[in-house]
mmCIF file of C-alpha atoms in Angstrom:
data_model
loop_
_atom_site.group_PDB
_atom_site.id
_atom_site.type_symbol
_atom_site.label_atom_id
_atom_site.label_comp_id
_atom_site.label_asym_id
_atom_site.label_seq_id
_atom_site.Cartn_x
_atom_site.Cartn_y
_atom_site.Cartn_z
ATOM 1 C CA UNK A 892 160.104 142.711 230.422
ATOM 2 C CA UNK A 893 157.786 141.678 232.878
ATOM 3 C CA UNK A 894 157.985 143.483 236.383
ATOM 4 C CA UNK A 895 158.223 140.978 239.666
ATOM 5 C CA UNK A 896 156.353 141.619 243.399
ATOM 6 C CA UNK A 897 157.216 139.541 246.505
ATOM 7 C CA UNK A 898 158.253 136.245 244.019
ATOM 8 C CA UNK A 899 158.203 132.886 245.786
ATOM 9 C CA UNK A 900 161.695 132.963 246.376
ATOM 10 C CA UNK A 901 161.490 136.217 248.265
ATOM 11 C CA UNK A 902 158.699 135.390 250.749
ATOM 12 C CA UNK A 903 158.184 131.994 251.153
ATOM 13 C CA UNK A 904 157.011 128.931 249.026
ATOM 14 C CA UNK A 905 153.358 129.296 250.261
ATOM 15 C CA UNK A 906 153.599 132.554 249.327
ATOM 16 C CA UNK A 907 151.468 134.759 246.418
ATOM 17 C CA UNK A 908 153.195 135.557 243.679
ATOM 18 C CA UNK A 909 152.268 138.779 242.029
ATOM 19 C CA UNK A 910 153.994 140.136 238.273
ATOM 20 C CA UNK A 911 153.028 142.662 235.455
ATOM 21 C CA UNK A 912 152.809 140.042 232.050
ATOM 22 C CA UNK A 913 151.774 141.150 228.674
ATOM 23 C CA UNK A 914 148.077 140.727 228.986
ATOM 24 C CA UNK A 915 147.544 142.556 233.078
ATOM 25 C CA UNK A 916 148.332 141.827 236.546
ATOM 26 C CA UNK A 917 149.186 137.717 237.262
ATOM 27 C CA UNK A 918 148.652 136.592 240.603
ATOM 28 C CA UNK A 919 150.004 133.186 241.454
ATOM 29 C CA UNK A 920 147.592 132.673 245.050
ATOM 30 C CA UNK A 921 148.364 129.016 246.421
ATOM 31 C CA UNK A 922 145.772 126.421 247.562
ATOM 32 C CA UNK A 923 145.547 126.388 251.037
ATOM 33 C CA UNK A 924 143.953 122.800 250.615
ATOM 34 C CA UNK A 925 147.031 121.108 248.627
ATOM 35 C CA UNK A 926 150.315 121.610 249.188
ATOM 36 C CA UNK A 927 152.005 122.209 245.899
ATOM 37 C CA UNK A 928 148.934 123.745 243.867
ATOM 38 C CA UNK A 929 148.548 127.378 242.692
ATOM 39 C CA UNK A 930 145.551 129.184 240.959
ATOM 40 C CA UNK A 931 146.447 131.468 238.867
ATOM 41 C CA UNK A 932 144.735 134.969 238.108
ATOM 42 C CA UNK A 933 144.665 137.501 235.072
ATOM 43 C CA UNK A 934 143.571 140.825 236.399
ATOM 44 C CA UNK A 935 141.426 138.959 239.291
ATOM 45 C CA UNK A 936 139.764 136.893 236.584
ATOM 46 C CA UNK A 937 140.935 133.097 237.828
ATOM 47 C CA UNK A 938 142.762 131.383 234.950
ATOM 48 C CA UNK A 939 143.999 128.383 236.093
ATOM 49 C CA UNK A 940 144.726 125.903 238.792
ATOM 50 C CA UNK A 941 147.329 123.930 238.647
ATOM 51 C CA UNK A 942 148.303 121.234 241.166
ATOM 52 C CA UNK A 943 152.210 120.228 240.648
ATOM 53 C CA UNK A 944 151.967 117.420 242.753
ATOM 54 C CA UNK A 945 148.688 115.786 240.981
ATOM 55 C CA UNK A 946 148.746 117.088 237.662
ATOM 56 C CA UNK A 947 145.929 114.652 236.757
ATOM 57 C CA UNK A 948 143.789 117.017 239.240
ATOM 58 C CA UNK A 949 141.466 119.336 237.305
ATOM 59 C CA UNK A 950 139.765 122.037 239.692
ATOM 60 C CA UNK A 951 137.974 124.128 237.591
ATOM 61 C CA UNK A 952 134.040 122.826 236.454
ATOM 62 C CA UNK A 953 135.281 123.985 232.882
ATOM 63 C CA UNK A 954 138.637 122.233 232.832
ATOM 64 C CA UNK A 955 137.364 118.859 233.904
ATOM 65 C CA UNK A 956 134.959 118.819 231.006
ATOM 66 C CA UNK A 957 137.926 119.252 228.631
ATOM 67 C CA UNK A 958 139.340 116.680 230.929
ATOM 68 C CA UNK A 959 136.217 114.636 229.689
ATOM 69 C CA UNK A 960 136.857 115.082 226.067
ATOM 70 C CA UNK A 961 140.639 114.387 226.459
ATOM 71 C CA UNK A 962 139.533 111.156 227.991
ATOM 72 C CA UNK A 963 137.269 110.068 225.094
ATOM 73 C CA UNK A 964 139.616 111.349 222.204
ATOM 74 C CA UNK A 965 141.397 107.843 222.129
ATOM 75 C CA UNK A 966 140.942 104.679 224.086
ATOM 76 C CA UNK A 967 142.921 104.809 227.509
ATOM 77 C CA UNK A 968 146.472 105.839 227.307
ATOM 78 C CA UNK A 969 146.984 105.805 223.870
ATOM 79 C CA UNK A 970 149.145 108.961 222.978
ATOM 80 C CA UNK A 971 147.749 112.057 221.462
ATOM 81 C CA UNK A 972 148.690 115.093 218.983
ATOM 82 C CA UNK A 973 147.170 118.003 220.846
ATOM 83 C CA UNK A 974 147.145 121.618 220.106
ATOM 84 C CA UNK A 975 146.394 124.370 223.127
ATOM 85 C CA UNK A 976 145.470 127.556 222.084
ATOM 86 C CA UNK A 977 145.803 129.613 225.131
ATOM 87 C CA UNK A 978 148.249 128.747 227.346
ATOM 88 C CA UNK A 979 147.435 129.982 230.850
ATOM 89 C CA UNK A 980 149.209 127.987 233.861
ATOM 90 C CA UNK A 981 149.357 125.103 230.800
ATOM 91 C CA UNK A 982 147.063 122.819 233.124
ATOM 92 C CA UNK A 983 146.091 120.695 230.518
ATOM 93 C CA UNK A 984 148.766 120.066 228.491
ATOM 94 C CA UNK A 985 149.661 118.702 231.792
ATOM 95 C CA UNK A 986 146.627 116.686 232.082
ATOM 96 C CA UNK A 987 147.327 115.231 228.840
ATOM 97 C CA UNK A 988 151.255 114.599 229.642
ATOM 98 C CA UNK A 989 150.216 112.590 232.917
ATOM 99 C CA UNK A 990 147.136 110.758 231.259
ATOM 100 C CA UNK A 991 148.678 109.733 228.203
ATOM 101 C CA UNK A 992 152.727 109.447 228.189
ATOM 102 C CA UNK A 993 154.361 110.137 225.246
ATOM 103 C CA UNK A 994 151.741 112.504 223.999
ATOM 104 C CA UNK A 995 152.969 115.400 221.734
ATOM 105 C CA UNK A 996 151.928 119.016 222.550
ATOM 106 C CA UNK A 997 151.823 122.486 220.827
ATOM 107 C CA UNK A 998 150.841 125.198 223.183
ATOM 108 C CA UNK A 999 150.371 128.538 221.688
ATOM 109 C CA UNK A 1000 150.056 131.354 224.428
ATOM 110 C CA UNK A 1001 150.070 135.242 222.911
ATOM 111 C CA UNK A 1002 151.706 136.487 226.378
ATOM 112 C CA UNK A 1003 155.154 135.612 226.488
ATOM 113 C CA UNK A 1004 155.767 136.999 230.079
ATOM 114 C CA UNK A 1005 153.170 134.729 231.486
ATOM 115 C CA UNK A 1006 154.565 131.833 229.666
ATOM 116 C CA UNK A 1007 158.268 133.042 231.423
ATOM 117 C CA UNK A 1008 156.080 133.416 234.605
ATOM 118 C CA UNK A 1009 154.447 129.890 234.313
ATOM 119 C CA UNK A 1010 157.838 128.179 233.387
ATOM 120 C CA UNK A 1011 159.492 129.962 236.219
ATOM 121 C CA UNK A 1012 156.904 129.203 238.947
ATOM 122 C CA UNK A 1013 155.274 126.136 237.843
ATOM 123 C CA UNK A 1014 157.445 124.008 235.773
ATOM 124 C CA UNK A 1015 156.904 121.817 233.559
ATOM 125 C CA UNK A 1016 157.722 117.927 233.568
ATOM 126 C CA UNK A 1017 161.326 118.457 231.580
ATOM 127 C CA UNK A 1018 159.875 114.635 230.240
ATOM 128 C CA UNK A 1019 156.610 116.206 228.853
ATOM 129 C CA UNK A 1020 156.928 116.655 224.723
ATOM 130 C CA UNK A 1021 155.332 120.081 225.526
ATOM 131 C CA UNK A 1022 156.008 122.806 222.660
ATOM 132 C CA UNK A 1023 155.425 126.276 223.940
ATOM 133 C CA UNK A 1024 155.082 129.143 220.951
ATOM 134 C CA UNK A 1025 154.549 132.559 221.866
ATOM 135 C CA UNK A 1026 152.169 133.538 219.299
ATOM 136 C CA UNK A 1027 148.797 134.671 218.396
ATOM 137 C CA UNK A 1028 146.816 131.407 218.343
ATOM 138 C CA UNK A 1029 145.503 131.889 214.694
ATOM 139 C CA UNK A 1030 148.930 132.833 213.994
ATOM 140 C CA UNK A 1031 149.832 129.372 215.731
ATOM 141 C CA UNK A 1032 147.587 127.182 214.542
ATOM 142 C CA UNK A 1033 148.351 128.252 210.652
ATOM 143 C CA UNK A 1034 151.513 126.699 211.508
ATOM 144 C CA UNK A 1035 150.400 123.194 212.704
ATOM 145 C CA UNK A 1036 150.660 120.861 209.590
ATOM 146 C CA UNK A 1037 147.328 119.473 207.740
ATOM 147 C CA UNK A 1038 146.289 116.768 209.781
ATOM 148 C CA UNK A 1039 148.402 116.661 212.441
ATOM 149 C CA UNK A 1040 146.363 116.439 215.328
ATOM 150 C CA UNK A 1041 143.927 114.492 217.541
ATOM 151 C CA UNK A 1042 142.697 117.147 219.209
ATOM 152 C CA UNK A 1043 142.686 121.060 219.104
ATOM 153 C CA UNK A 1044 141.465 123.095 222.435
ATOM 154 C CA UNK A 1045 140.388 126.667 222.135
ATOM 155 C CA UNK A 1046 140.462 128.371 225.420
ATOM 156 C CA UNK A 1047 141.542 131.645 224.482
ATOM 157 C CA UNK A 1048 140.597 134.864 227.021
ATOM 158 C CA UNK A 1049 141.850 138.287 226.607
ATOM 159 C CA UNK A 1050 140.465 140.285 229.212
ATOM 160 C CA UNK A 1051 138.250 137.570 230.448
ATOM 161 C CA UNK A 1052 136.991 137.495 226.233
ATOM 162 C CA UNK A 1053 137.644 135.009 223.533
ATOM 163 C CA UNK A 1054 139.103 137.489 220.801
ATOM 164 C CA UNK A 1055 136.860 137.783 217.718
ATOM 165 C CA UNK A 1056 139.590 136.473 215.173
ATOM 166 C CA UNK A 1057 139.179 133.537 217.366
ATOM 167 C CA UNK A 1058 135.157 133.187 216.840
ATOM 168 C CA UNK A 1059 134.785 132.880 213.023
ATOM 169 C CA UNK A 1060 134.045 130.237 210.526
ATOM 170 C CA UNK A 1061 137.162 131.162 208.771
ATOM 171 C CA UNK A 1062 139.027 130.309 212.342
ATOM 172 C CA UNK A 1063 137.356 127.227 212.107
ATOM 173 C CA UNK A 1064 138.818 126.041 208.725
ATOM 174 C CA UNK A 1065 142.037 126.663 210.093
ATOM 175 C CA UNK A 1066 141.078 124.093 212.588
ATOM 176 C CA UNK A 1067 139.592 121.749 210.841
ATOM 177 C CA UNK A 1068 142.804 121.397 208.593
ATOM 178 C CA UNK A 1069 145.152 121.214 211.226
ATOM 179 C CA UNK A 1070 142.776 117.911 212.491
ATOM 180 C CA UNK A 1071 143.204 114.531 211.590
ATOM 181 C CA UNK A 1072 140.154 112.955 209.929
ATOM 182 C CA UNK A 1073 137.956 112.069 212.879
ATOM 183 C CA UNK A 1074 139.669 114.565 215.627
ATOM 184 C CA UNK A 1075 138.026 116.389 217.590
ATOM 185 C CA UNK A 1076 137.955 120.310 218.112
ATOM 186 C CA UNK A 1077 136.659 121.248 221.566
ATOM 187 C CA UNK A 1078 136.087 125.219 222.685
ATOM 188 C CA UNK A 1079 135.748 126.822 226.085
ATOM 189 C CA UNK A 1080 133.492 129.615 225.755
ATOM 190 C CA UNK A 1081 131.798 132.137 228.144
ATOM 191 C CA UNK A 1082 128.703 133.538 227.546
ATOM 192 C CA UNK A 1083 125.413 135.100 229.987
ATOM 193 C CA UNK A 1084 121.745 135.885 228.843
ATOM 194 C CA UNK A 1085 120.398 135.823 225.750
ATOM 195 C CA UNK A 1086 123.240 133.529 225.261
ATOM 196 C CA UNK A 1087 123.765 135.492 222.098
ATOM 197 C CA UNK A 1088 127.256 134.581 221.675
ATOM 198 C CA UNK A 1089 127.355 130.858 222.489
ATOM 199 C CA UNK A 1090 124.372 130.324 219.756
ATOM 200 C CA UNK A 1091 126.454 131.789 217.122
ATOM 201 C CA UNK A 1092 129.552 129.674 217.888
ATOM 202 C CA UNK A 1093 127.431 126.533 217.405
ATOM 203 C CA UNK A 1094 126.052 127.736 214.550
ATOM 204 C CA UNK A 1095 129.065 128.511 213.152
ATOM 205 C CA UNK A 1096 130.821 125.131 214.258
ATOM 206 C CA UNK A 1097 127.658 123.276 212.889
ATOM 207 C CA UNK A 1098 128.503 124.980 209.565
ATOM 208 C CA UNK A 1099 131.895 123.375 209.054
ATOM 209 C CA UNK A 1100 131.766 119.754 211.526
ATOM 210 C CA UNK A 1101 128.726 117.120 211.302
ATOM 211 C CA UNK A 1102 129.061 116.125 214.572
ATOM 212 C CA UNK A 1103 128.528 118.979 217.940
ATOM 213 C CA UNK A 1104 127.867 118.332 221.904
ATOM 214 C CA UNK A 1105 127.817 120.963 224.028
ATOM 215 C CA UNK A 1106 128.519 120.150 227.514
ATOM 216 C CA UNK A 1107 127.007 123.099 230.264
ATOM 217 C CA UNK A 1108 126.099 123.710 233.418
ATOM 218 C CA UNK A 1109 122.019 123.464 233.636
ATOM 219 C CA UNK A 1110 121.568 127.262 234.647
ATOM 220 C CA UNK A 1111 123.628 128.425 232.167
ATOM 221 C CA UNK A 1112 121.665 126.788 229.254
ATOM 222 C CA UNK A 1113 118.865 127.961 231.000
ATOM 223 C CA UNK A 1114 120.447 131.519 230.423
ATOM 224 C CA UNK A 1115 120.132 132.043 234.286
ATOM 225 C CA UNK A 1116 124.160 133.199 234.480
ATOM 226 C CA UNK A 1117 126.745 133.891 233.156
ATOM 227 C CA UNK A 1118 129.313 130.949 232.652
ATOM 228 C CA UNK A 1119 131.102 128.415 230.401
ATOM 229 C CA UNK A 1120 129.979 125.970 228.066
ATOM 230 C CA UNK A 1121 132.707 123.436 226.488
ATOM 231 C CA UNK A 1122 131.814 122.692 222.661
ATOM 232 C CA UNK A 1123 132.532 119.449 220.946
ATOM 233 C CA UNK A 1124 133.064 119.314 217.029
ATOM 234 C CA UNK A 1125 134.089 116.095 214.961
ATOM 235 C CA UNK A 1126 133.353 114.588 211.511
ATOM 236 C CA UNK A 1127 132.555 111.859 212.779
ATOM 237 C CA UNK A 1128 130.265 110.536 215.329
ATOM 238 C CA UNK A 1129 131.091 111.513 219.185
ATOM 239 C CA UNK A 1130 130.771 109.556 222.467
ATOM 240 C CA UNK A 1131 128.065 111.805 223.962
ATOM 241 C CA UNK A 1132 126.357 109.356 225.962
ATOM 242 C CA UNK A 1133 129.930 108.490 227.757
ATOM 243 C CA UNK A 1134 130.314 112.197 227.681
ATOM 244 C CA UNK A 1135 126.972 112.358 229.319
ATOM 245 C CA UNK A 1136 127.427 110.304 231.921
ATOM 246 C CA UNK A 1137 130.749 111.836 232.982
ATOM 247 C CA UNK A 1138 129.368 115.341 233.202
ATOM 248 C CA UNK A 1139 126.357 113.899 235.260
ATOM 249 C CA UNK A 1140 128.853 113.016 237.920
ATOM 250 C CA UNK A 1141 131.068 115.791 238.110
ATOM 251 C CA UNK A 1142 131.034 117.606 241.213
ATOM 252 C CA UNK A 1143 128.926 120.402 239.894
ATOM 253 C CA UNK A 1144 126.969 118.319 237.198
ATOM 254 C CA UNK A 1145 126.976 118.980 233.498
ATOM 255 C CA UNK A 1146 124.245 118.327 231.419
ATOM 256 C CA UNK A 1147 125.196 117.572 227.651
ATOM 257 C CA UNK A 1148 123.075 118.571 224.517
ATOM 258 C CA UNK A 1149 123.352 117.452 220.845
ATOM 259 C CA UNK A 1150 120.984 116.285 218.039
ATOM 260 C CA UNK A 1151 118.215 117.921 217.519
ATOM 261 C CA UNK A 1152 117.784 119.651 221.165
ATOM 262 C CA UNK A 1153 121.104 121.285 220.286
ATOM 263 C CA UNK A 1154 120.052 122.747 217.081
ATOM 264 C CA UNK A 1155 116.644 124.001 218.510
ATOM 265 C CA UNK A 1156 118.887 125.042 221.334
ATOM 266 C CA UNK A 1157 120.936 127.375 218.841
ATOM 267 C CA UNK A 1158 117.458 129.222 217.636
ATOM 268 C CA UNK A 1159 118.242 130.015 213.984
ATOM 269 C CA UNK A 1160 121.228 131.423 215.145
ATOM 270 C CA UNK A 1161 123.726 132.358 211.929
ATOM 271 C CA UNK A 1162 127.670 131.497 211.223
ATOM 272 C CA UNK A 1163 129.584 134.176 212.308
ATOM 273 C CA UNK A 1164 132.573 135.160 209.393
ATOM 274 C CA UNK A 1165 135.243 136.964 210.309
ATOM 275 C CA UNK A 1166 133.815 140.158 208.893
ATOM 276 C CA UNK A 1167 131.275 140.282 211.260
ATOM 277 C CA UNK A 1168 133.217 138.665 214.469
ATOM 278 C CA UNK A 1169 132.827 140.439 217.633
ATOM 279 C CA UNK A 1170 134.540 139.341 220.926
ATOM 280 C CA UNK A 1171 132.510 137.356 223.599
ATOM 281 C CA UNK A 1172 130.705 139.383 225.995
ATOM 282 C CA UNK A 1173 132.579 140.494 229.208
ATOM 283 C CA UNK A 1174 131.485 139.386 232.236
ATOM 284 C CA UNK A 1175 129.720 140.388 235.195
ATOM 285 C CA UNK A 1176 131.766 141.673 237.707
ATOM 286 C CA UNK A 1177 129.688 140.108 239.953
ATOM 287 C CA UNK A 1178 131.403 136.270 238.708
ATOM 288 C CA UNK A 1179 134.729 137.005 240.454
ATOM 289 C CA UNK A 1180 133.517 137.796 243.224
#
């Protein structure tokens, strides 16, 4: 049962919200900047933001790439099938809802008091065909049916890592079968110098889809910080110069690689199984900061 401190409803609608959920300490801090939007924190490692009024708002660099890709996974409007592993604040599955109407959803979030928390605080658009499972999200995804969907996300963080079950090749078939021919898989994943980890997630995504962008923040390719990178996987052919132009004018700009720079960008890197999966690194503490 998760334990509540100073709840909205006790101190004010503005006010932090602060609970004990499965995975650490949530913090629910609102935007000063828009009046119904809330960031939410794991531990003091920033989550999610999610703007109630404008859920078509994406805040975070990372979360407007996937915005990107969401765009680009069908022509404008056109429903979508879309599985969420990790949950968080669930601001994407919002995206999606106010995007594309009549969209179907599967979240899967491991921590069922944040997904009480979230519901509680933050709730969802009782319209939205959003599926919530509390489960591991291998667990989850085993359970979508071949070919179901358009799209699978993988933005997974335990203790600001990606869990190694969650890192494999063997993950990756799981994937791949739960996709329609032609859908695309996209991953959010954090990596610093050498860049180690993110080299060996292409490598191992380039081992079981023809098709890979990665979509990054100059300095991070460049290995000068720690950071995330959002990886695009299809069988078939992706948008990347749309995708490239849409990153170019974000706010804090994205440069996309594929093709050939992005397999001289992975180095000889190697698939990673599952019997040699590791968790991503953990960050600096100096990135929350």
């Amino acid at each position: 049962m998760a334990k509540s401190r100073n709840t909205r409803r006790e101190r004010g609608a503005d006010a932090a919200v602060v609970e004990t959920v499965d995975g650490g300490l949530a913090q629910l801090l609102p935007d000063r900047d828009r009046a119904r939007a809330w960031t939410l924190f794991i531990d003091g490692a920033p989550q999610s933001h999610v703007d109630l009024d404008d859920p078509a708002y994406l805040s975070f660099e990372y979360q407007r790439r996937l915005g990107h890709v969401i765009d680009l996974a069908a022509p404008p409007g056109r429903p979508l099938r879309v599985v969420h592993l990790g949950g968080g604040a669930f601001t994407l599955a919002r995206y999606v809802a106010a995007t594309r109407p009549r969209s179907t959803q599967q979240v899967v979030e491991r921590d069922a008091a944040l997904v009480q928390l979230v519901r509680r605080e933050l709730p969802l658009d009782s319209g939205a065909r959003i599926r919530v499972r509390s489960a591991d999200a291998r667990e989850g995804l085993g359970k979508v049916p071949d070919g179901w969907a358009d799209l699978v996300i993988a933005d997974v963080f335990s203790g600001a890592r990606t869990p190694a079950h969650l890192t494999s090749t063997e993950f990756l078939d799981e994937v791949r079968r739960a996709l329609r021919p032609g859908g695309f898989y996209a991953a959010n994943i954090a990596d610093g110098p050498p860049l180690a980890h993110l080299r060996g997630q292409i490598a191992s995504a380039a081992a079981r889809f023809p098709e890979l962008a990665l979509v990054a923040d100059p300095t991070v390719l460049r290995g000068k910080r720690f950071g995330n990178a959002v990886l695009l996987a299809s069988d078939l052919p992706l948008p990347t110069a749309e995708l490239t132009r849409r990153a170019a004018s974000d706010p804090h700009p994205g440069r996309v690689e594929h093709g050939r720079a992005l397999t001289d960008f992975t180095g000889g890197a190697v698939p990673v199984t599952d019997a040699a999966a590791v968790a991503s690194p953990a960050p600096p503490p100096s990135v929350f900061r």
